Coordinates of C-alpha atoms and ligand atoms in Angstrom, one line a residue:
M1 CA 29.4 43.8 12.2
G2 CA 26.4 44.2 10.1
L3 CA 24.2 47.2 10.8
E4 CA 20.6 46.2 11.5
N5 CA 18.0 47.3 9.0
T6 CA 15.1 48.8 10.8
E7 CA 11.6 49.1 9.4
T8 CA 11.4 52.7 10.6
S9 CA 14.4 54.4 9.2
S10 CA 16.6 54.2 6.1
S11 CA 19.5 55.3 8.4
P12 CA 20.7 58.5 6.5
S13 CA 23.8 58.5 8.7
L14 CA 24.7 54.9 8.0
M15 CA 27.8 55.7 5.9
V16 CA 29.0 58.6 8.0
D17 CA 28.8 56.4 11.2
F18 CA 30.4 53.5 9.4
L19 CA 33.3 55.7 8.1
Q20 CA 33.8 57.0 11.6
K21 CA 34.1 53.4 12.9
C22 CA 36.5 52.5 10.2
G23 CA 38.8 55.5 11.0
G24 CA 37.7 58.0 8.3
Y25 CA 37.8 55.9 5.2
A26 CA 36.5 52.5 4.0
I27 CA 37.7 50.0 1.6
L28 CA 35.4 48.3 -0.9
D29 CA 36.1 45.1 -2.8
G30 CA 37.3 44.9 -6.4
G31 CA 36.1 43.4 -9.7
F32 CA 33.8 40.6 -8.9
A33 CA 33.4 39.0 -12.3
T34 CA 37.1 39.3 -12.9
E35 CA 37.9 37.3 -9.8
L36 CA 35.3 34.7 -10.5
E37 CA 36.9 34.2 -13.9
R38 CA 40.3 33.9 -12.3
H39 CA 38.8 31.0 -10.3
G40 CA 37.8 29.3 -13.5
A41 CA 34.2 30.5 -14.0
D42 CA 33.0 30.9 -17.6
L43 CA 30.9 34.1 -17.6
N44 CA 30.2 34.3 -21.3
D45 CA 26.5 34.5 -20.6
P46 CA 23.8 37.2 -20.5
L47 CA 23.7 36.8 -16.7
W48 CA 27.5 37.4 -16.5
S49 CA 28.6 37.0 -12.9
A50 CA 25.1 36.2 -11.8
K51 CA 25.4 32.9 -13.7
C52 CA 27.5 31.6 -10.7
L53 CA 24.6 32.1 -8.4
I54 CA 23.0 29.1 -10.3
S55 CA 26.1 27.1 -11.2
S56 CA 28.7 27.7 -8.5
P57 CA 27.6 29.6 -5.4
H58 CA 30.7 28.2 -3.6
L59 CA 32.9 30.3 -6.0
V60 CA 30.8 33.4 -5.2
R61 CA 31.5 32.8 -1.5
R62 CA 35.2 32.2 -2.2
V63 CA 35.5 35.5 -4.0
H64 CA 33.8 37.4 -1.2
L65 CA 36.3 35.8 1.2
D66 CA 39.2 36.7 -1.1
Y67 CA 38.2 40.3 -0.9
L68 CA 37.6 40.2 2.9
D69 CA 41.1 38.7 3.3
A70 CA 42.5 41.5 1.1
G71 CA 41.1 44.1 3.5
A72 CA 37.6 45.1 2.2
N73 CA 35.2 46.7 4.6
I74 CA 32.3 46.6 2.1
I75 CA 31.5 43.7 -0.1
L76 CA 29.1 43.8 -3.0
T77 CA 26.8 40.9 -3.8
A78 CA 26.9 39.0 -7.1
S79 CA 23.5 40.4 -8.1
Y80 CA 24.8 43.1 -10.5
Q81 CA 23.4 41.4 -13.6
A82 CA 21.0 39.1 -11.7
T83 CA 17.5 40.2 -12.9
I84 CA 14.2 38.4 -12.6
Q85 CA 13.8 39.0 -16.4
G86 CA 17.3 37.5 -17.1
F87 CA 16.7 34.4 -14.9
E88 CA 13.3 33.8 -16.5
A89 CA 14.9 34.0 -20.0
K90 CA 17.0 31.0 -18.8
G91 CA 13.9 29.1 -18.0
L92 CA 13.8 29.6 -14.3
S93 CA 10.5 30.3 -12.6
R94 CA 9.7 33.7 -11.0
I95 CA 10.0 32.1 -7.5
E96 CA 13.4 30.5 -8.4
A97 CA 14.6 33.9 -9.8
E98 CA 13.6 35.7 -6.6
T99 CA 15.2 33.0 -4.4
L100 CA 18.5 33.5 -6.3
L101 CA 18.4 37.2 -5.7
R102 CA 18.0 36.6 -2.0
R103 CA 20.7 34.0 -2.1
S104 CA 23.2 36.5 -3.5
V105 CA 22.8 38.5 -0.2
E106 CA 22.8 35.4 2.0
I107 CA 26.1 34.2 0.4
A108 CA 27.8 37.5 1.1
C109 CA 26.5 37.5 4.7
E110 CA 27.7 33.9 5.1
A111 CA 31.2 34.9 3.8
R112 CA 31.2 37.7 6.3
E113 CA 30.4 35.3 9.2
I114 CA 33.1 32.8 8.0
Y115 CA 35.6 35.7 7.8
F116 CA 34.7 36.9 11.3
D117 CA 35.0 33.4 12.7
K118 CA 38.4 33.0 11.1
C119 CA 39.5 36.3 12.6
T120 CA 38.3 35.3 16.0
K121 CA 40.0 31.9 15.9
G122 CA 43.2 33.0 14.3
S123 CA 43.1 36.5 15.9
W124 CA 45.5 37.6 13.2
D125 CA 43.5 40.2 11.3
F126 CA 41.9 42.5 13.8
V127 CA 44.7 43.4 16.2
E128 CA 46.2 45.9 13.8
D129 CA 45.9 48.9 16.2
G130 CA 46.4 46.8 19.3
R131 CA 42.6 46.8 19.6
S132 CA 40.7 43.6 19.5
S133 CA 37.6 44.8 17.8
R134 CA 36.3 43.2 14.7
R135 CA 36.9 45.1 11.5
P136 CA 33.5 46.4 10.5
V137 CA 32.1 44.9 7.3
L138 CA 29.0 46.0 5.3
V139 CA 27.2 43.9 2.7
A140 CA 25.9 46.0 -0.2
A141 CA 23.3 44.5 -2.5
S142 CA 24.4 45.3 -6.1
I143 CA 22.0 46.5 -8.8
G144 CA 23.3 47.0 -12.3
S145 CA 21.6 49.2 -14.8
Y146 CA 19.0 48.4 -17.4
G147 CA 21.8 48.6 -19.9
A148 CA 23.7 45.9 -18.1
Y149 CA 20.6 43.6 -18.5
L150 CA 20.3 44.5 -22.1
A151 CA 24.0 43.6 -22.7
D152 CA 23.9 45.7 -25.9
G153 CA 26.6 48.3 -25.0
S154 CA 24.1 50.8 -23.5
E155 CA 25.7 50.1 -20.1
Y156 CA 28.6 52.2 -21.4
S157 CA 26.7 54.6 -23.7
G158 CA 23.7 55.4 -21.5
D159 CA 21.6 55.5 -24.7
Y160 CA 18.3 53.8 -24.1
G161 CA 16.5 55.4 -27.0
D162 CA 13.5 57.6 -26.9
N163 CA 11.0 54.9 -25.9
V164 CA 12.5 54.3 -22.5
T165 CA 11.1 56.5 -19.8
V166 CA 11.5 56.9 -16.0
E167 CA 8.4 54.7 -15.8
T168 CA 9.9 51.9 -18.0
L169 CA 13.0 51.9 -15.8
K170 CA 11.1 51.9 -12.5
D171 CA 9.0 49.0 -13.8
F172 CA 12.1 47.1 -14.9
H173 CA 13.8 47.5 -11.5
R174 CA 10.9 47.5 -9.1
R175 CA 10.6 43.9 -8.0
R176 CA 14.4 43.3 -7.8
V177 CA 14.8 46.4 -5.7
Q178 CA 12.0 45.2 -3.4
I179 CA 13.5 41.7 -3.0
L180 CA 17.0 42.9 -2.4
A181 CA 15.9 45.6 0.0
K182 CA 14.4 42.9 2.3
A183 CA 17.0 40.2 1.9
G184 CA 19.2 41.3 4.8
A185 CA 21.9 43.5 3.2
D186 CA 23.0 46.7 4.9
L187 CA 22.4 48.8 1.9
I188 CA 21.8 48.8 -1.9
A189 CA 24.5 49.7 -4.3
F190 CA 23.1 51.1 -7.6
E191 CA 26.2 50.7 -9.7
T192 CA 27.4 51.9 -13.1
I193 CA 24.5 54.3 -13.6
P194 CA 24.9 55.6 -17.1
N195 CA 22.4 58.5 -17.3
K196 CA 20.2 60.9 -15.4
L197 CA 17.1 59.0 -16.3
E198 CA 18.1 55.9 -14.4
A199 CA 19.3 57.9 -11.4
K200 CA 15.8 59.5 -11.3
A201 CA 14.1 56.2 -11.6
Y202 CA 16.1 54.8 -8.6
A203 CA 15.4 57.8 -6.5
E204 CA 11.7 57.7 -7.2
L205 CA 11.6 53.9 -6.6
L206 CA 13.2 54.3 -3.2
E207 CA 10.7 57.0 -2.2
E208 CA 7.6 55.4 -3.7
E209 CA 8.2 51.9 -2.4
G210 CA 8.8 53.1 1.1
L211 CA 12.0 51.0 1.1
N212 CA 13.7 51.6 4.4
I213 CA 17.2 50.7 3.3
P214 CA 20.0 53.1 2.5
A215 CA 21.6 53.1 -0.9
W216 CA 24.6 54.5 -2.8
F217 CA 24.5 55.8 -6.3
S218 CA 27.6 55.3 -8.4
F219 CA 27.9 56.6 -12.0
N220 CA 30.3 55.8 -14.8
S221 CA 32.1 58.2 -17.1
K222 CA 34.4 58.0 -20.1
D223 CA 35.7 61.6 -20.1
G224 CA 36.0 62.8 -16.6
I225 CA 33.4 65.5 -17.2
N226 CA 30.0 63.8 -17.8
V227 CA 28.5 60.4 -17.1
V228 CA 28.7 58.1 -20.1
S229 CA 25.4 59.3 -21.7
G230 CA 26.7 62.9 -21.8
D231 CA 24.5 64.0 -18.9
S232 CA 26.2 66.2 -16.4
I233 CA 27.8 64.6 -13.4
S234 CA 26.7 67.5 -11.3
E235 CA 23.0 67.0 -12.3
C236 CA 23.3 63.3 -11.7
A237 CA 25.0 63.7 -8.3
S238 CA 22.4 66.3 -7.3
I239 CA 19.6 63.7 -7.8
A240 CA 21.5 61.5 -5.4
D241 CA 22.0 64.4 -3.0
S242 CA 18.3 65.2 -2.9
C243 CA 17.3 61.6 -2.2
K244 CA 17.2 61.0 1.6
H245 CA 17.9 57.3 1.2
V246 CA 21.2 57.9 -0.5
V247 CA 24.1 57.7 1.9
A248 CA 27.0 57.9 -0.6
V249 CA 27.6 59.1 -4.2
G250 CA 30.4 58.3 -6.5
I251 CA 31.9 56.7 -9.6
N252 CA 32.7 53.2 -10.6
C253 CA 33.9 51.3 -13.7
T254 CA 35.6 54.3 -15.0
P255 CA 39.3 54.7 -15.9
P256 CA 41.5 55.9 -13.0
R257 CA 42.7 59.0 -15.0
F258 CA 39.2 60.6 -14.9
I259 CA 38.4 60.1 -11.3
R260 CA 39.9 63.1 -9.6
E261 CA 38.0 65.7 -11.7
L262 CA 34.8 63.7 -11.1
V263 CA 35.3 63.6 -7.4
Q264 CA 35.8 67.4 -7.4
S265 CA 32.6 67.9 -9.4
I266 CA 30.6 65.6 -7.1
G267 CA 32.0 67.4 -4.0
Q268 CA 30.6 70.7 -5.3
V269 CA 27.0 69.4 -5.1
T270 CA 26.9 67.1 -2.1
T271 CA 28.3 66.7 1.3
K272 CA 27.5 63.0 1.3
P273 CA 30.5 60.6 1.4
I274 CA 32.1 60.1 -2.0
I275 CA 32.8 56.6 -3.2
I276 CA 35.1 55.6 -6.0
Y277 CA 35.9 52.3 -7.5
P278 CA 37.5 52.7 -10.9
N279 CA 38.2 49.9 -13.4
S280 CA 41.8 49.1 -14.4
G281 CA 41.7 51.6 -17.2
E282 CA 41.3 49.0 -19.9
T283 CA 38.4 49.5 -22.4
Y284 CA 35.4 47.2 -22.7
D285 CA 34.6 46.1 -26.2
A286 CA 30.8 45.7 -26.1
E287 CA 30.6 44.1 -29.5
H288 CA 33.0 41.3 -28.7
K289 CA 32.1 41.3 -25.0
K290 CA 35.7 41.5 -23.8
W291 CA 38.1 43.9 -22.2
V292 CA 40.8 45.3 -24.4
K293 CA 44.2 45.4 -22.8
T294 CA 45.2 48.9 -23.8
E295 CA 45.9 51.8 -21.5
G296 CA 45.3 49.7 -18.4
V297 CA 47.2 50.7 -15.3
A298 CA 49.2 48.4 -13.1
D299 CA 48.2 48.0 -9.5
E300 CA 51.0 50.3 -8.4
D301 CA 49.9 53.0 -10.8
F302 CA 46.3 52.6 -9.8
V303 CA 47.3 52.9 -6.2
S304 CA 49.5 56.0 -6.8
Y305 CA 46.2 57.9 -7.5
I306 CA 44.6 56.9 -4.2
S307 CA 46.0 59.8 -2.0
K308 CA 45.0 62.3 -4.7
W309 CA 41.4 61.0 -4.7
H310 CA 41.5 61.1 -0.9
Q311 CA 42.6 64.7 -0.9
A312 CA 40.0 65.5 -3.6
G313 CA 37.3 64.4 -1.1
A314 CA 36.6 60.7 -1.6
S315 CA 36.4 58.5 1.4
I316 CA 35.4 55.0 0.2
F317 CA 37.8 53.3 -2.2
G318 CA 37.8 50.1 -4.1
G319 CA 38.1 48.7 -7.6
C320 CA 35.8 47.7 -10.4
C321 CA 36.3 45.5 -13.5
R322 CA 39.7 44.0 -14.0
T323 CA 40.9 44.9 -10.5
T324 CA 41.7 42.0 -8.2
P325 CA 42.3 41.3 -4.4
N326 CA 45.9 42.5 -5.0
T327 CA 44.6 45.9 -6.0
I328 CA 42.5 46.0 -2.8
R329 CA 45.5 44.9 -0.7
A330 CA 47.6 47.7 -2.3
I331 CA 44.8 50.3 -1.7
A332 CA 44.6 49.2 2.0
R333 CA 48.3 49.5 2.4
V334 CA 48.5 53.0 0.9
L335 CA 45.6 54.3 3.0
S336 CA 46.9 52.9 6.2
K337 CA 50.3 54.5 5.5
S338 CA 48.7 57.9 4.7
N339 CA 46.6 57.7 7.9
T340 CA 49.7 57.0 10.0
S341 CA 51.4 60.0 8.6
Y342 CA 48.5 62.2 9.5
H343 CA 48.5 61.0 13.1
F344 CA 52.2 60.8 14.0
Ligands
LIG401 ZN1 33.1 47.4 -13.6

């Protein structure tokens, strides 16, 4: 199912209702760029995964389907690093750039339809509990930070310098947020938010633009205590808590070993559902633009954390960079086992 966007409400209960339909927890997809690369895409480009919206939309659809097949209830569009400014720098017109943004949502919605069709025809996926209902799937329109667009490492330092203000960030994001809000996604995913300033800018944009679409705010951290800029996770999560459009708050692209503490800190300042989708634990080398294979955790280890995160209060689980459909399959398996043991 998709949930209808209405012009009159941003559906503050969207995530709570969705979680109820899913049986108490939901599964998100995994690393998008990682999976595109596994399918042969070359993402060495300032647009990163968004490059495929231009060069290989069929791969984007393929990756969405891979994650749906793996058990995801929520898929994120390929728009993380798709910005109007970035497309224009490639020589595309404003209209072409805006069309590509909308296209990222359309492709994810198409993948969801294909997946539902396949389930209906094969009837192999949705009879798990002996019930023949379709597994609910939401499409979340991804928005990466200003730092992701700059591609200068500030995505993981949160340091934008003194000249960047809330207004700068709102102006940078405004048009993309407007386009994605109206493109047919169920909600917006503000991902990898590196500092308080950007969280404030998103909250103000949602209010000022009168955008009637729910959103989640997801921060990144490199110490389990603060977000990457050093701003307090409690203050950041409180901004999300106070914004009526925000339906979930959490952490992404952060090593698994830091997640539990962060979930606890977030839980102290909000009752909104907590979403977590860590990376594999490897480190991103911004200078060389590649992931360094140290301290990464294998899928089994990643998954061994899941029940702890669940107990700590998280209810939406997935993976970020360097995780794969196998990670998501493993998460789905662990959660379905722990749910069985609660009920029987
Ligand atoms: Zn990531």
